[in-house]
XYZ file of C-alpha atoms in Angstrom:
146
model
C -0.502 -0.011 0.257
C 2.709 2.144 0.999
C 4.376 1.892 -2.580
C 0.940 2.659 -3.699
C 0.901 6.277 -2.368
C 4.720 6.902 -3.299
C 4.312 6.183 -6.809
C 0.812 8.024 -7.242
C 2.664 11.473 -5.247
C 6.206 11.402 -7.863
C 3.251 11.030 -10.244
C 1.246 13.566 -9.374
C 4.649 15.861 -8.660
C 6.398 15.140 -12.026
C 2.702 16.005 -13.739
C 2.663 18.770 -11.339
C 6.252 20.054 -13.028
C 5.967 19.196 -15.774
C 3.027 21.550 -16.711
C 5.537 24.550 -15.500
C 8.109 23.238 -17.399
C 5.852 23.694 -20.693
C 4.604 26.935 -19.845
C 8.504 28.712 -19.282
C 9.021 26.215 -23.065
C 6.535 28.820 -24.590
C 7.433 31.922 -23.513
C 8.953 34.598 -25.714
C 12.079 35.338 -23.558
C 13.191 35.026 -19.842
C 11.929 37.673 -17.900
C 8.086 36.239 -19.480
C 9.617 32.846 -18.801
C 10.203 33.489 -14.775
C 6.285 35.234 -14.690
C 4.998 32.113 -15.857
C 6.511 30.062 -13.022
C 5.810 32.518 -11.126
C 2.169 32.373 -11.090
C 1.739 29.040 -11.804
C 3.679 27.811 -8.477
C 0.903 29.921 -6.530
C -2.829 29.392 -7.495
C -6.137 29.286 -5.604
C -5.618 25.864 -6.662
C -1.571 25.217 -6.219
C -2.211 23.689 -2.227
C -3.132 20.811 -2.739
C -0.069 20.090 -4.209
C 2.190 22.326 -1.699
C 0.738 19.643 1.124
C 1.931 17.022 -1.501
C 5.096 18.297 -1.920
C 6.052 19.062 2.034
C 4.778 15.172 2.284
C 7.452 14.100 -0.150
C 10.251 16.463 1.755
C 9.452 14.808 4.827
C 9.385 11.346 3.559
C 12.922 12.044 1.954
C 14.018 11.855 5.914
C 13.533 8.553 6.344
C 13.761 7.774 3.307
C 16.198 7.331 0.552
C 14.485 5.906 -2.978
C 12.104 9.390 -1.690
C 15.259 11.479 -0.738
C 17.504 10.410 -4.253
C 14.147 11.712 -5.668
C 13.232 14.774 -4.664
C 17.085 16.094 -4.710
C 16.749 15.373 -8.489
C 13.634 17.024 -8.565
C 15.693 19.921 -7.213
C 18.507 19.996 -9.638
C 15.875 19.926 -12.447
C 13.932 22.413 -10.957
C 17.568 24.945 -10.201
C 18.255 24.232 -13.711
C 14.762 25.667 -14.910
C 15.489 28.204 -13.080
C 18.874 28.843 -14.015
C 17.384 28.363 -17.787
C 15.252 31.559 -17.865
C 17.901 33.607 -15.971
C 20.977 32.915 -18.028
C 18.621 33.221 -21.374
C 16.861 36.770 -20.271
C 20.968 38.047 -19.008
C 21.986 36.474 -23.140
C 18.308 39.110 -24.171
C 19.658 42.043 -22.261
C 16.708 41.809 -20.186
C 18.673 40.538 -16.454
C 21.958 41.181 -15.123
C 23.459 38.505 -12.803
C 26.605 37.170 -11.454
C 25.637 33.723 -10.431
C 22.399 32.428 -12.178
C 22.806 28.691 -10.190
C 22.760 31.153 -6.334
C 19.971 32.772 -8.082
C 17.705 30.009 -8.111
C 18.503 28.501 -4.307
C 17.739 31.335 -3.446
C 14.323 31.968 -6.245
C 13.343 27.846 -5.041
C 14.061 28.294 -1.215
C 11.641 31.532 -1.489
C 9.137 29.881 -3.000
C 9.597 26.901 -0.592
C 8.849 29.559 2.446
C 5.995 31.407 1.121
C 4.313 28.036 0.039
C 5.068 27.433 4.040
C 3.452 30.064 4.891
C 0.353 30.247 2.409
C 0.213 26.376 3.676
C -0.116 27.321 7.512
C -1.386 31.003 6.795
C 0.160 32.696 9.454
C -0.082 35.605 9.065
C -1.867 34.867 5.954
C -0.683 35.033 2.981
C -2.149 35.672 -0.902
C -1.620 33.997 -4.099
C -1.427 38.035 -4.912
C 1.025 38.376 -2.138
C 2.775 35.067 -2.216
C 3.060 36.393 -6.324
C 4.398 40.099 -5.381
C 6.893 38.808 -2.936
C 9.066 36.506 -5.700
C 8.311 39.297 -8.510
C 10.183 41.962 -6.304
C 12.265 39.666 -5.521
C 13.048 38.936 -8.974
C 12.920 42.111 -9.753
C 15.585 43.690 -7.144
C 18.201 40.540 -8.165
C 17.869 40.855 -11.427
C 16.596 43.800 -12.893
C 18.128 46.360 -10.190
C 14.927 47.914 -8.636
C 12.445 46.510 -5.963
C 9.157 47.380 -7.592
């Protein structure tokens, strides 16, 4: 039974991130790709995903297979973010010395905002979560904090 539940969890997570990747791949620019990711990370329907993600995260503490899968998922996720930043640099839209380091901070902020959103202490709306991530992107990659 645990194996079936584990596979269902992994399948859900992979489908979720495949949809994010597909949206980013269709973007006409690096900045648009990051905007699409931010919009997809926080919607009225993503709380279910985030609950499952944190369960998956916790399962990695007890199960090395989950831990390896989670590490691989994070590597792919960071690579996608890094690639969008690199694309934005080539396009002259972003200024960033270390896109890999940015990807780490971006994903950490997204995870933290998701946890805060689930706990609602203090309350965090979808719009506020997106706003925080957009401000981070603007400050880090454009030198503004709009």
